[in-house]
mmCIF file of C-alpha atoms in Angstrom:
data_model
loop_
_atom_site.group_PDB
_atom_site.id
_atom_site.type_symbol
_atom_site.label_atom_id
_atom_site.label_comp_id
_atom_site.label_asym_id
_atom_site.label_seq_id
_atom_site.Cartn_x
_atom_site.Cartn_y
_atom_site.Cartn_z
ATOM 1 C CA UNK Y 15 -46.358 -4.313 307.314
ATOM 2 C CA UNK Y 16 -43.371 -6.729 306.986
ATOM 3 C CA UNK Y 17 -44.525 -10.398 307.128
ATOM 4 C CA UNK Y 18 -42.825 -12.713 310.373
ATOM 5 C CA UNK Y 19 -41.385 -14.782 307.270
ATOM 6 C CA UNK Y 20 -39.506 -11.769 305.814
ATOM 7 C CA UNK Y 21 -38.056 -10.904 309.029
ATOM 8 C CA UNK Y 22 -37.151 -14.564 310.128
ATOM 9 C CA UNK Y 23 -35.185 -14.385 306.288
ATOM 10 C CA UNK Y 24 -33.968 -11.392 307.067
ATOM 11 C CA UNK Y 25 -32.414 -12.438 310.366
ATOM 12 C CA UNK Y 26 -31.126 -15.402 309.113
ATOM 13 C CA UNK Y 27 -29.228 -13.483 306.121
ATOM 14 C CA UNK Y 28 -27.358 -11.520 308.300
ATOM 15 C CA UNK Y 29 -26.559 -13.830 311.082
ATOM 16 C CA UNK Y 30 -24.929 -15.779 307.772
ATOM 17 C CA UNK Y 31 -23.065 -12.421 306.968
ATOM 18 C CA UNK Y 32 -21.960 -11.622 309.633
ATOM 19 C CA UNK Y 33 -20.381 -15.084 310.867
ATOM 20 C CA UNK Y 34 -18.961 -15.181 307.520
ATOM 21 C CA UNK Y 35 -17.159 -11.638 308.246
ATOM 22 C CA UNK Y 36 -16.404 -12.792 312.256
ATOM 23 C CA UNK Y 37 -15.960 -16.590 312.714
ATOM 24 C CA UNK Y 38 -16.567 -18.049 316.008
ATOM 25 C CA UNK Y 39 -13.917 -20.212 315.959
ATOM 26 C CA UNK Y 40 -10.432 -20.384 314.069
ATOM 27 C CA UNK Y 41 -8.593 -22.806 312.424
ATOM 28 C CA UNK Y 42 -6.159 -25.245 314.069
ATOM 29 C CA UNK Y 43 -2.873 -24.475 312.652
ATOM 30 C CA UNK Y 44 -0.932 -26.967 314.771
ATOM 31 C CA UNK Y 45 -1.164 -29.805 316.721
ATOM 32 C CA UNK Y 46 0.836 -32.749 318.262
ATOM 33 C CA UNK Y 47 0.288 -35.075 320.702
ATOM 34 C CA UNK Y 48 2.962 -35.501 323.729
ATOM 35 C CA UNK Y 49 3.901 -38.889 325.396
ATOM 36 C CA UNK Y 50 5.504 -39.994 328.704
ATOM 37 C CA UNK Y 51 7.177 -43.126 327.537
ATOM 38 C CA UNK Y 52 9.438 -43.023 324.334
ATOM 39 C CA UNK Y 53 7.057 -45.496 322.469
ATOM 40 C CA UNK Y 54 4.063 -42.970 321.414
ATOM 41 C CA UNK Y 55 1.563 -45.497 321.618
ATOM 42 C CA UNK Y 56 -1.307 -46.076 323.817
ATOM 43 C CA UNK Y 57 -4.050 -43.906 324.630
ATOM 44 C CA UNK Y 58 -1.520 -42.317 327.491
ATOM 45 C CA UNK Y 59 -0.942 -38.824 325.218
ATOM 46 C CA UNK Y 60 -1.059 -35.630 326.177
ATOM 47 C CA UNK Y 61 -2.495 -33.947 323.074
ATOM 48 C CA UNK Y 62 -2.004 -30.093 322.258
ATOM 49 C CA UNK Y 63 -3.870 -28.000 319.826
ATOM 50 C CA UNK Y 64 -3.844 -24.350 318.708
ATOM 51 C CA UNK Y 65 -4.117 -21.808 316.766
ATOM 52 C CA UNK Y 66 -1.373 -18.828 316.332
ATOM 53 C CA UNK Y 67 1.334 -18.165 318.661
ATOM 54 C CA UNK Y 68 1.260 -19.155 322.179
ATOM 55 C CA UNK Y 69 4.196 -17.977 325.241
ATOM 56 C CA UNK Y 70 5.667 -20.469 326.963
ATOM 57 C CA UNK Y 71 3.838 -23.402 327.651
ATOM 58 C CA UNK Y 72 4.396 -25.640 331.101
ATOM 59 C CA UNK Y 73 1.081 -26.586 331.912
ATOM 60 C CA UNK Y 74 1.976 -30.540 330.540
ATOM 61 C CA UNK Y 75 -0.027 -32.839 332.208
ATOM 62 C CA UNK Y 76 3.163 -35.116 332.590
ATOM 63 C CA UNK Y 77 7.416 -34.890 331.384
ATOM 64 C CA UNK Y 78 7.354 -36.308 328.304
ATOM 65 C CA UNK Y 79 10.114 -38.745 326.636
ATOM 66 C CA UNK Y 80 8.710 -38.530 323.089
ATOM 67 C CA UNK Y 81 6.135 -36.717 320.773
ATOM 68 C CA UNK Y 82 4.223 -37.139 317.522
ATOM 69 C CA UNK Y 83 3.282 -34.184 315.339
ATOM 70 C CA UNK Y 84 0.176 -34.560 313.853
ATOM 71 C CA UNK Y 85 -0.261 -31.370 311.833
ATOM 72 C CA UNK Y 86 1.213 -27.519 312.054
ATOM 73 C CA UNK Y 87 0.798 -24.894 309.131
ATOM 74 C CA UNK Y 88 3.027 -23.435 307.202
ATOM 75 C CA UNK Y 89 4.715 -20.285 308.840
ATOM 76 C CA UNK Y 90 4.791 -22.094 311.942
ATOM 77 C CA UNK Y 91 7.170 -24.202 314.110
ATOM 78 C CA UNK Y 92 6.919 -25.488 317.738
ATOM 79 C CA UNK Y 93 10.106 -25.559 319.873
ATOM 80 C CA UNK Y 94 10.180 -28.084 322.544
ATOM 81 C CA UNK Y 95 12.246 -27.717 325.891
ATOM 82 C CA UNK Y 96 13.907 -29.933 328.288
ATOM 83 C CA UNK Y 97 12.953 -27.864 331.204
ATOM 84 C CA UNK Y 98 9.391 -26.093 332.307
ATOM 85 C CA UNK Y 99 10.323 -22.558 331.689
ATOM 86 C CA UNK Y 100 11.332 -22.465 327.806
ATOM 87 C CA UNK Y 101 14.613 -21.919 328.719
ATOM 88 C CA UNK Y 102 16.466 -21.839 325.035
ATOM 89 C CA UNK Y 103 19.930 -22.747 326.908
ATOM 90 C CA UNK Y 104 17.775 -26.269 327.231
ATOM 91 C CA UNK Y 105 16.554 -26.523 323.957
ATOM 92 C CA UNK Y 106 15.447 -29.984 322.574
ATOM 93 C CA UNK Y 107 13.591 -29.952 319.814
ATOM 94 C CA UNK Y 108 11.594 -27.965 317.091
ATOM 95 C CA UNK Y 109 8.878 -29.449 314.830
ATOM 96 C CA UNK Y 110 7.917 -27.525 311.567
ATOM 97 C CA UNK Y 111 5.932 -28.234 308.370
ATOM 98 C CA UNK Y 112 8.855 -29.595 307.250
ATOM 99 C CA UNK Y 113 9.034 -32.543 309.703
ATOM 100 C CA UNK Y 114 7.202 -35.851 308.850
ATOM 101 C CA UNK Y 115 3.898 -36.229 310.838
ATOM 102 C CA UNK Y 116 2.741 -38.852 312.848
ATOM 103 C CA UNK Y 117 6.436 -40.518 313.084
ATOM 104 C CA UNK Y 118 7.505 -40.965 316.855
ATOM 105 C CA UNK Y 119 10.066 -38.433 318.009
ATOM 106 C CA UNK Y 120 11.688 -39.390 320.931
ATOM 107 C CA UNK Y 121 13.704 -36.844 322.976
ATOM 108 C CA UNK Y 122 17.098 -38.741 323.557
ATOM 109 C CA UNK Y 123 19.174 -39.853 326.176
ATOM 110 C CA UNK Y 124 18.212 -38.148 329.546
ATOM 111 C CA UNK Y 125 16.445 -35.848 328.042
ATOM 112 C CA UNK Y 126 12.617 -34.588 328.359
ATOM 113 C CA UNK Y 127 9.743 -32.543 327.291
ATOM 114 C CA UNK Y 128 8.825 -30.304 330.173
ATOM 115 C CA UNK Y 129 7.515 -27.143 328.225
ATOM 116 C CA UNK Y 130 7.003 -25.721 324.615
ATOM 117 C CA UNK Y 131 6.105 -22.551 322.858
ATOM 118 C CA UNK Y 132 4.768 -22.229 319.181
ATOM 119 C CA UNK Y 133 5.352 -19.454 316.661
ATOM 120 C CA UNK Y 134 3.321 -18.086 313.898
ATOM 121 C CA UNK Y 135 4.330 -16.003 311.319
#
């Protein structure tokens, strides 16, 4: 007979294993942080995190005048638009691992955020 202790080991073992082999939860591979005025300060942001590719985004809680990048992996690059359907004929901005985080990126004259969509390699 197999002891509750061996069993309870046992268990544990392969709950280990196999979270190991299928993680609950995957990594952030970007993230920025969207603001309504052009200064990107105050606790007023709109942050956005993810993981992979997304579509087109318009569910922004506000239009936003400026952004800050906080992190995004290589491989992947978010394109910002000036309208709420992605429309590339409105394109405004793309951030990449190759743009400086955390500096303020403001959207210009009379232009806005209203939508985004990121893509992973």
């Amino acid at each position: 007979m197999v002891s509750t202790l061996r069993l309870c080991l046992l268990a544990v073992t392969l709950f280990f294993n196999f979270s190991s082999a299928f993680p609950l939860s995957r990594e952030v591979q970007w993230s920025f942080t969207l603001f309504p005025s052009p200064s990107c300060n105050g606790t007023i942001g709109d942050p956005h995190v993810g993981s992979g590719s997304t579509g087109c985004r318009a569910d922004l809680h506000s239009v936003a005048s400026a952004y800050t990048l906080n992190s995004v992996a290589g491989g992947c690059r978010i394109e910002l638009f000036d309208n709420t359907m992605c429309d590339q004929n409105e394109f405004s901005d793309v951030a990449s691992q190759a743009n400086a985080t955390q500096t303020c990126r403001i959207a210009g004259t009379r232009r806005r955020y209203g939508s985004y969509q990121v893509t992973c390699a």
